[in-house]
Tab-separated table of N, CA and C in Angstrom:
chain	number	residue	atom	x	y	z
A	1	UNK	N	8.276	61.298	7.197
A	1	UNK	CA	7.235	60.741	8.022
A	1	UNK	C	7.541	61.034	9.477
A	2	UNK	N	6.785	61.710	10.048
A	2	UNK	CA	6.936	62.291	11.668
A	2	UNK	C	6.373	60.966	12.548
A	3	UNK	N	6.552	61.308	13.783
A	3	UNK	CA	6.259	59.979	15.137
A	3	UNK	C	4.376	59.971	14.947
A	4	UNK	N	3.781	61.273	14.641
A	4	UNK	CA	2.605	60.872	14.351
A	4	UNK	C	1.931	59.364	13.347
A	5	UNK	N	2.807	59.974	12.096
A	5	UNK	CA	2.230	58.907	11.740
A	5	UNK	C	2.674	57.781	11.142
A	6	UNK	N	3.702	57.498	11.932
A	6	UNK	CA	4.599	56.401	12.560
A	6	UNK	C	3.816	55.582	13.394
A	7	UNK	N	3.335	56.246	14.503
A	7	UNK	CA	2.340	55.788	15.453
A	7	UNK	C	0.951	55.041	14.867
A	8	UNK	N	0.406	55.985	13.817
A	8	UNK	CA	-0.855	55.543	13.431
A	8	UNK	C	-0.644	54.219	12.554
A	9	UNK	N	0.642	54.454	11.558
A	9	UNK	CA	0.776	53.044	10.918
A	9	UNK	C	0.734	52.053	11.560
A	10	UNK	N	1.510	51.869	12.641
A	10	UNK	CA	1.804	51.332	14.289
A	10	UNK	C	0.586	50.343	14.447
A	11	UNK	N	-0.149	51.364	14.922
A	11	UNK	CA	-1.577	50.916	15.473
A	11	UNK	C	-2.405	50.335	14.773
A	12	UNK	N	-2.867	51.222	13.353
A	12	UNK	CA	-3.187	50.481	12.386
A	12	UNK	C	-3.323	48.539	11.947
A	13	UNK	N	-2.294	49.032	11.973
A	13	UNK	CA	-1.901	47.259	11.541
A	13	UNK	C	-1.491	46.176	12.750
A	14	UNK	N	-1.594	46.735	14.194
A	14	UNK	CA	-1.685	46.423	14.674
A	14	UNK	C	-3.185	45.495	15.263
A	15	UNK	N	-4.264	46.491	15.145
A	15	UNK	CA	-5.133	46.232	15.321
A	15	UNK	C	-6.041	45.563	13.900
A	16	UNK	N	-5.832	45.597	12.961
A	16	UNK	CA	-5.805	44.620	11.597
A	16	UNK	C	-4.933	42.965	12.193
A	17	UNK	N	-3.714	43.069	12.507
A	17	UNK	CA	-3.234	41.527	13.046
A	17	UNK	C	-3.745	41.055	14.223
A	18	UNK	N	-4.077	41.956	14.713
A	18	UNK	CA	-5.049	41.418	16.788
A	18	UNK	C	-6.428	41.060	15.502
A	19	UNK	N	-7.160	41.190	15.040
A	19	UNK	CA	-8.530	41.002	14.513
A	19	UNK	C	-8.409	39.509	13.913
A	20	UNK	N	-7.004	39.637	12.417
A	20	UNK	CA	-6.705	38.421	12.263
A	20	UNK	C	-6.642	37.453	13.150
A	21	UNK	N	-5.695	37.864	13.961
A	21	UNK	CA	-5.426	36.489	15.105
A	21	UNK	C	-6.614	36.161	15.948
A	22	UNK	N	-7.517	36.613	16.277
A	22	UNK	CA	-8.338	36.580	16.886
A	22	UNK	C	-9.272	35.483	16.273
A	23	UNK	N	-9.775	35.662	14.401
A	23	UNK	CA	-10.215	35.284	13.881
A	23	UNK	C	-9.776	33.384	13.743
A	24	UNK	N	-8.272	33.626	13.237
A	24	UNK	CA	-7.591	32.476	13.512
A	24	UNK	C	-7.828	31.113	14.451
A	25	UNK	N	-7.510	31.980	16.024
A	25	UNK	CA	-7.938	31.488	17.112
A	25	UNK	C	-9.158	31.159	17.041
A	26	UNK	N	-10.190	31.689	16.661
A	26	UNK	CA	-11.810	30.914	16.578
A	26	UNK	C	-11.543	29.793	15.679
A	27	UNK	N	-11.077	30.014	14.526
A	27	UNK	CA	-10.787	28.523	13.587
A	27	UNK	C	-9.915	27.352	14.665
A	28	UNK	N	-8.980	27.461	15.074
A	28	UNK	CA	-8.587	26.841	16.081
A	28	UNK	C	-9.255	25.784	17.224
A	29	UNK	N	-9.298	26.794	17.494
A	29	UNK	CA	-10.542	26.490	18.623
A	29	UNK	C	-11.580	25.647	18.214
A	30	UNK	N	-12.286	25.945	17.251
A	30	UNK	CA	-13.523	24.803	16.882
A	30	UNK	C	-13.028	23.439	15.856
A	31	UNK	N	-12.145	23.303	15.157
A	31	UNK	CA	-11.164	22.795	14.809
A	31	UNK	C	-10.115	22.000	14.727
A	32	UNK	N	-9.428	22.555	15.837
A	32	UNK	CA	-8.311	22.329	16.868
A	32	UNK	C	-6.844	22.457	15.773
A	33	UNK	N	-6.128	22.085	16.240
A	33	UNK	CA	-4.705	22.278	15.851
A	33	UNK	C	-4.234	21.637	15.014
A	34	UNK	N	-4.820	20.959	14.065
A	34	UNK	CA	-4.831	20.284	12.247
A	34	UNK	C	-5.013	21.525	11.570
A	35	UNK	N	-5.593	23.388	11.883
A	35	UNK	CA	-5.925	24.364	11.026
A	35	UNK	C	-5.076	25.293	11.339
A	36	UNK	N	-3.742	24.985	12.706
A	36	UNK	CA	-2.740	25.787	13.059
A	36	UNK	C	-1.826	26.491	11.492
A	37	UNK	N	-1.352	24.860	10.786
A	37	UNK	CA	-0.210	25.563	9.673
A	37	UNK	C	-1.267	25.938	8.732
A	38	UNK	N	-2.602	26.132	8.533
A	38	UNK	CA	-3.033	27.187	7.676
A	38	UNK	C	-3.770	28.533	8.466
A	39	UNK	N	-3.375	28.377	9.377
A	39	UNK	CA	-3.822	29.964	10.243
A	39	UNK	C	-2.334	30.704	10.020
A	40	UNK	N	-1.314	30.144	9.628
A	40	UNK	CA	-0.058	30.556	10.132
A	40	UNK	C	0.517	31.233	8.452
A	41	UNK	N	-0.554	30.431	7.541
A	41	UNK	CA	-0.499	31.032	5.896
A	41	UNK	C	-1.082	31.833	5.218
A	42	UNK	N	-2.313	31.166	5.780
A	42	UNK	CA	-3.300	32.356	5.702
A	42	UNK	C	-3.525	33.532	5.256
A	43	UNK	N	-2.490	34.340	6.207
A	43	UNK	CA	-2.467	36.077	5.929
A	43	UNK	C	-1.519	35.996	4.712
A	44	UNK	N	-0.776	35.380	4.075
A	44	UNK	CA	-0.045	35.297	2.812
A	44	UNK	C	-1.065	35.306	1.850
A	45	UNK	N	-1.558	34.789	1.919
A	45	UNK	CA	-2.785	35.134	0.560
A	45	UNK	C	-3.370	36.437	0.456
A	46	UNK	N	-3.467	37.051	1.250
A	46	UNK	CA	-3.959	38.549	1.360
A	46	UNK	C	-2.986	39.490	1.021
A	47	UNK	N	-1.803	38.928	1.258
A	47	UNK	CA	-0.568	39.958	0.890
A	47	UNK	C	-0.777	40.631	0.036
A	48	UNK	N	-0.618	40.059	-1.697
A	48	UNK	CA	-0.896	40.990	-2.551
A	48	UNK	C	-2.038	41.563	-2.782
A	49	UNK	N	-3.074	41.386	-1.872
A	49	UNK	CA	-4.098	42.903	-2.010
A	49	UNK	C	-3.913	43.688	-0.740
A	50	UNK	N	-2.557	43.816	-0.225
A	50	UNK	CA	-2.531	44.768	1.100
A	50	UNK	C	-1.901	46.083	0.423
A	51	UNK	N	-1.493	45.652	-1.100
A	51	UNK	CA	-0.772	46.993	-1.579
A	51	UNK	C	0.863	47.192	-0.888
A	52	UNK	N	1.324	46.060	0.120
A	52	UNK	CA	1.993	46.210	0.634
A	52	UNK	C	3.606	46.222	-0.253
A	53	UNK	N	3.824	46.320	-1.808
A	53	UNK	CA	4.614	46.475	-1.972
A	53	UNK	C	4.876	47.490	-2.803
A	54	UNK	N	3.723	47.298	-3.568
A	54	UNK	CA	3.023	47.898	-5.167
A	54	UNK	C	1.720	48.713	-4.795
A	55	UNK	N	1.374	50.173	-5.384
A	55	UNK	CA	0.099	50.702	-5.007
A	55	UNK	C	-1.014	49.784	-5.647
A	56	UNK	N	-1.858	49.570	-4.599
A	56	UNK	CA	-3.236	49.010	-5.226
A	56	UNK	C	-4.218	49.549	-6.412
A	57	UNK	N	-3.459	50.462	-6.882
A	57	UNK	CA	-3.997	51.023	-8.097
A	57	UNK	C	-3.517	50.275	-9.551
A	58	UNK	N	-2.515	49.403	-9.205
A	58	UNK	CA	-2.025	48.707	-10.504
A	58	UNK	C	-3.087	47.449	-10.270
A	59	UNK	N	-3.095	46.819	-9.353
A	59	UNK	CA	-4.465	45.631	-9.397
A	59	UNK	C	-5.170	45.577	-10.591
A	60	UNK	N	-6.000	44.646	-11.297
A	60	UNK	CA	-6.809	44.764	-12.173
A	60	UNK	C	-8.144	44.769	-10.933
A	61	UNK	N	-9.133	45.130	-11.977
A	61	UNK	CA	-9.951	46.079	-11.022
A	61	UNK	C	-10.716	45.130	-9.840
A	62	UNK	N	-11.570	43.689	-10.819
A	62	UNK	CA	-11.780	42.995	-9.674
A	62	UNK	C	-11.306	42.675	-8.080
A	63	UNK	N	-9.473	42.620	-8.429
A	63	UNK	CA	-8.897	42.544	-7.522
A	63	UNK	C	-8.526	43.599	-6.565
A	64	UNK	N	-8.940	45.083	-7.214
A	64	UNK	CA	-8.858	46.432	-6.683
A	64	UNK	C	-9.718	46.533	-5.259
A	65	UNK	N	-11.125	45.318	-5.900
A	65	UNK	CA	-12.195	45.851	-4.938
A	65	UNK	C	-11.632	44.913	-3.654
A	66	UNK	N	-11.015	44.163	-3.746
A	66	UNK	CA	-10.418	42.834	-2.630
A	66	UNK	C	-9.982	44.049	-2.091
A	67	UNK	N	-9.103	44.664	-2.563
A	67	UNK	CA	-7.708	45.063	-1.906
A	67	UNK	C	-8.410	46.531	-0.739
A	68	UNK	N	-9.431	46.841	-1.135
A	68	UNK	CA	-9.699	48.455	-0.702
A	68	UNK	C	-11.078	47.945	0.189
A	69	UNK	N	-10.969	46.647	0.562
A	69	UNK	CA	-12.002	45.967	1.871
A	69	UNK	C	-10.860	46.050	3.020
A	70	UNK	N	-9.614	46.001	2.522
A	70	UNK	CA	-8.501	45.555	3.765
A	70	UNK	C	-8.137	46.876	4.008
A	71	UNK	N	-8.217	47.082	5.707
A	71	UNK	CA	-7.029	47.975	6.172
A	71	UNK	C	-5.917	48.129	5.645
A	72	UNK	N	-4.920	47.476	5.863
A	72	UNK	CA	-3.693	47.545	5.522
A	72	UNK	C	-3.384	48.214	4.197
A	73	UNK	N	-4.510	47.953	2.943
A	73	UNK	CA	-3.973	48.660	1.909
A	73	UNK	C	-4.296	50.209	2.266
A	74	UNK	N	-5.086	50.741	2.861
A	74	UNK	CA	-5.175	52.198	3.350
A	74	UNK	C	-3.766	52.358	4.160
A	75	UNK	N	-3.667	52.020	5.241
A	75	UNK	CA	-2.043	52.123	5.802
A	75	UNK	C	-1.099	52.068	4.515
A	76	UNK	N	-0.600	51.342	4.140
A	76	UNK	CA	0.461	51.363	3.288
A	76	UNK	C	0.055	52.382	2.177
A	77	UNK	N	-0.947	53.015	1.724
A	77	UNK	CA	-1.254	54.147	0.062
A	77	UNK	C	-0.563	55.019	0.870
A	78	UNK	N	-1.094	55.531	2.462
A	78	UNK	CA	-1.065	56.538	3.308
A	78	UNK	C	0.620	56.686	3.185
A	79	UNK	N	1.303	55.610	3.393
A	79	UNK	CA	2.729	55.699	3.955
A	79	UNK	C	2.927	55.792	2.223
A	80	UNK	N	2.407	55.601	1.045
A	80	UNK	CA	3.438	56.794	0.123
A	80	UNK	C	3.221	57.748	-0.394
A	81	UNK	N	1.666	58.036	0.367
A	81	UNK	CA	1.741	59.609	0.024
A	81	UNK	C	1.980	60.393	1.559
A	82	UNK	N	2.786	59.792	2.470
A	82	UNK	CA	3.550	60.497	3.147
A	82	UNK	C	4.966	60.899	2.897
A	83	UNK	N	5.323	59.947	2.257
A	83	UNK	CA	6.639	59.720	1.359
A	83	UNK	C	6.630	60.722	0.340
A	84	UNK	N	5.794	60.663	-0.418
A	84	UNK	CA	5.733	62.044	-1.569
A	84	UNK	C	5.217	63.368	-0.996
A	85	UNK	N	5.489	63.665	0.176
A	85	UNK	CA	4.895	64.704	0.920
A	85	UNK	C	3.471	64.954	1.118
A	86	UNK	N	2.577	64.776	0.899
A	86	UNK	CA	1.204	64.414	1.223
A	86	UNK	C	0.633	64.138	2.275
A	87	UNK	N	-0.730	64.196	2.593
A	87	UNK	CA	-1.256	63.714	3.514
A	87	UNK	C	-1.660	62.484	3.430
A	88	UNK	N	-1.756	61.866	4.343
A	88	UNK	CA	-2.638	60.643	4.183
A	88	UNK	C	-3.465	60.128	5.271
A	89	UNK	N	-4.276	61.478	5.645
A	89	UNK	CA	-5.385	61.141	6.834
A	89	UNK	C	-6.284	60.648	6.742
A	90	UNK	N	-7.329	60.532	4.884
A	90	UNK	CA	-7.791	60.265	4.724
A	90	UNK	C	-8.125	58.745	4.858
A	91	UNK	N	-6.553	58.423	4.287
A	91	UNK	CA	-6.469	57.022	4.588
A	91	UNK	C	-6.189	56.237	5.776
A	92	UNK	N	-5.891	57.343	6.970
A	92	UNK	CA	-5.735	56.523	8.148
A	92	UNK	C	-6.991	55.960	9.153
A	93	UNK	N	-8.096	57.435	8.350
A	93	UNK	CA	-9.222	57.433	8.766
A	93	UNK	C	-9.831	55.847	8.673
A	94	UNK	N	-9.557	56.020	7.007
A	94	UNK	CA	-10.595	54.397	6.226
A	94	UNK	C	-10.451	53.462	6.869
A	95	UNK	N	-8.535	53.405	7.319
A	95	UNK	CA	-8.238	52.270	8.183
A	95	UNK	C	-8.847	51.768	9.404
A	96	UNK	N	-9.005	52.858	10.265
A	96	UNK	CA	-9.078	52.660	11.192
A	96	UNK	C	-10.604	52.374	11.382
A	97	UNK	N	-11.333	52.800	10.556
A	97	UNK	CA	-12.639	52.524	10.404
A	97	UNK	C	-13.163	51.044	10.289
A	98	UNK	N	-12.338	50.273	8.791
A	98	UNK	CA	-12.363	48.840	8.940
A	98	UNK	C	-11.914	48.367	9.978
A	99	UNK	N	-10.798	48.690	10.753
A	99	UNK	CA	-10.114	47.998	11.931
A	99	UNK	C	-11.409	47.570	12.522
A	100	UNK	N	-12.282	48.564	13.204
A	100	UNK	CA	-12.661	48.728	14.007
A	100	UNK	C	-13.823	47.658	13.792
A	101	UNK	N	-14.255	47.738	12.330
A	101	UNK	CA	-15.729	46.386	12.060
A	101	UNK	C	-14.927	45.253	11.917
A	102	UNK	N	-13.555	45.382	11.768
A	102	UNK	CA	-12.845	43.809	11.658
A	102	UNK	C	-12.823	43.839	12.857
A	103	UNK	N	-12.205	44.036	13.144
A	103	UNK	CA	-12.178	43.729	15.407
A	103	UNK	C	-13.705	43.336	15.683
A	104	UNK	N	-14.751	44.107	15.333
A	104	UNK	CA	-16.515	43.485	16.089
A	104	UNK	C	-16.109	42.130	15.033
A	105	UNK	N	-16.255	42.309	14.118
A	105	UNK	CA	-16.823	41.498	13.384
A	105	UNK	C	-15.767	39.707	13.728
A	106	UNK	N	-14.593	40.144	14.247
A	106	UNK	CA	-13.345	39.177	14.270
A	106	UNK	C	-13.882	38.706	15.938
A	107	UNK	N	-14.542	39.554	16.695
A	107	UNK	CA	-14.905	38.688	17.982
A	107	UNK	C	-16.808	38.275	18.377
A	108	UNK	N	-17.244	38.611	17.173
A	108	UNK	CA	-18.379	37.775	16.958
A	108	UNK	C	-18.369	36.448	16.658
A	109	UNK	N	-17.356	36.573	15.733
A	109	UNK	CA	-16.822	35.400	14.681
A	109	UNK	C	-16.480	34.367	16.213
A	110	UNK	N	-15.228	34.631	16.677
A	110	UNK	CA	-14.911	34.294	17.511
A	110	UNK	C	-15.689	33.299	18.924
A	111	UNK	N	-16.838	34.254	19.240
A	111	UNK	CA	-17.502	33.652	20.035
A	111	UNK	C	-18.518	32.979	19.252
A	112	UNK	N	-18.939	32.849	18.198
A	112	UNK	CA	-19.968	31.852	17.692
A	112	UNK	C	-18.944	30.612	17.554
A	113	UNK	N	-17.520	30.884	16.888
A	113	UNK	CA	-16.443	29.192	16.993
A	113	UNK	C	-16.611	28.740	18.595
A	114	UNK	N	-16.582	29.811	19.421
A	114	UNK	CA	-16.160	28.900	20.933
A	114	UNK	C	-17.537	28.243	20.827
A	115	UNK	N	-18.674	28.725	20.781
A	115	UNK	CA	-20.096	27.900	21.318
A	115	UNK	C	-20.223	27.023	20.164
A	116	UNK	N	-19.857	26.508	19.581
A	116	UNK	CA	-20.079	25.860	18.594
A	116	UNK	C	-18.733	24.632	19.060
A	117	UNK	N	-17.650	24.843	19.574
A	117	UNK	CA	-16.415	24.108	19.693
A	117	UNK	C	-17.325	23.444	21.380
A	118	UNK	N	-18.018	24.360	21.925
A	118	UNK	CA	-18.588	23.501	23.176
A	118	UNK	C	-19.613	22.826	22.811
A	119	UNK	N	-20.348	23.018	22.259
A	119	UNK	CA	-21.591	22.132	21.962
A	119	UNK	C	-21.329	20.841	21.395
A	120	UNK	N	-20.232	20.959	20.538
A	120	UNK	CA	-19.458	19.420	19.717
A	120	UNK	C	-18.517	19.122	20.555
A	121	UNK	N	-18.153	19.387	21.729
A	121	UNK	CA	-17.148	18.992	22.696
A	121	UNK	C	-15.742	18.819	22.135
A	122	UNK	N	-15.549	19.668	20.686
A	122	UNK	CA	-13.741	19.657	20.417
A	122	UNK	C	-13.522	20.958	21.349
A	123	UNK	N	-13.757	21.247	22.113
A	123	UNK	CA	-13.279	22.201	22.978
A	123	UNK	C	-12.353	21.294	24.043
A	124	UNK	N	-12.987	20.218	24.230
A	124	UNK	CA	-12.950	19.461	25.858
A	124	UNK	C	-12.213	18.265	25.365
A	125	UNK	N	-11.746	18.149	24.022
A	125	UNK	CA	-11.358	16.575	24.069
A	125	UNK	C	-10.297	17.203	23.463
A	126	UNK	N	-9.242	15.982	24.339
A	126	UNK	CA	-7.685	16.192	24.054
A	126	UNK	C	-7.240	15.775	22.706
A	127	UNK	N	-5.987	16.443	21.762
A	127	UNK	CA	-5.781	15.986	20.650
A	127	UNK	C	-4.618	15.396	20.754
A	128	UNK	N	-4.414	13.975	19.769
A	128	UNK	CA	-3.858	13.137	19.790
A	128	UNK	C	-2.997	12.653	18.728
């Protein structure tokens, strides 16, 4: 695996955890800090459809289709068919593609929790 796509894994999942957190933070926010220790678990439930240990091809299939909505399982197929000498642009492509509607879609989300956290004033009232 070269610094290329070292880099792209990098970024990848970088911008998959900025989307999460982002998402998080809107739960937060409208919420408040009683939904902190399940923002903080959260991404554990997704684990096993990130493919992140095991290829997402062993999944049974329902769970196939979970797994191939998430970035991350494109990053990680990519990193073992870089490993088996292969390309895996295809898959950096896919990634970066969801990144990109998780990121809109993670700061839409986002700003409908803030106007919604102001209108019910848990924005403005201190927690206790």
């Amino acid at each position: 695996m070269g610094l290329t796509n070292t880099f792209l894994i990098f970024i990848n999942l970088v911008f998959f955890g900025f989307s999460f957190g982002v998402v998080m933070l809107g739960l937060i926010i409208r919420f408040g800090t009683k939904v902190a220790a399940f923002a903080w678990g959260f991404i554990n439930v997704f684990q096993p459809f990130m493919a992140v240990i095991y290829p997402a091809s062993i999944l049974p299939q329902p769970f196939r289709g979970i797994a191939y909505l998430l970035a991350p399982t494109y990053v990680f197929e990519a990193m073992r068919k870089n490993l088996k000498g292969q390309s895996g642009a295809t898959e950096f492509i896919y990634a970066a593609i969801l990144n990109i509607i998780f990121l809109i879609g993670a700061i839409i989300f986002f700003r409908f929790m803030f106007n919604k956290s102001k209108q019910s004033g848990a924005f403005a009232r201190l927690e206790g």
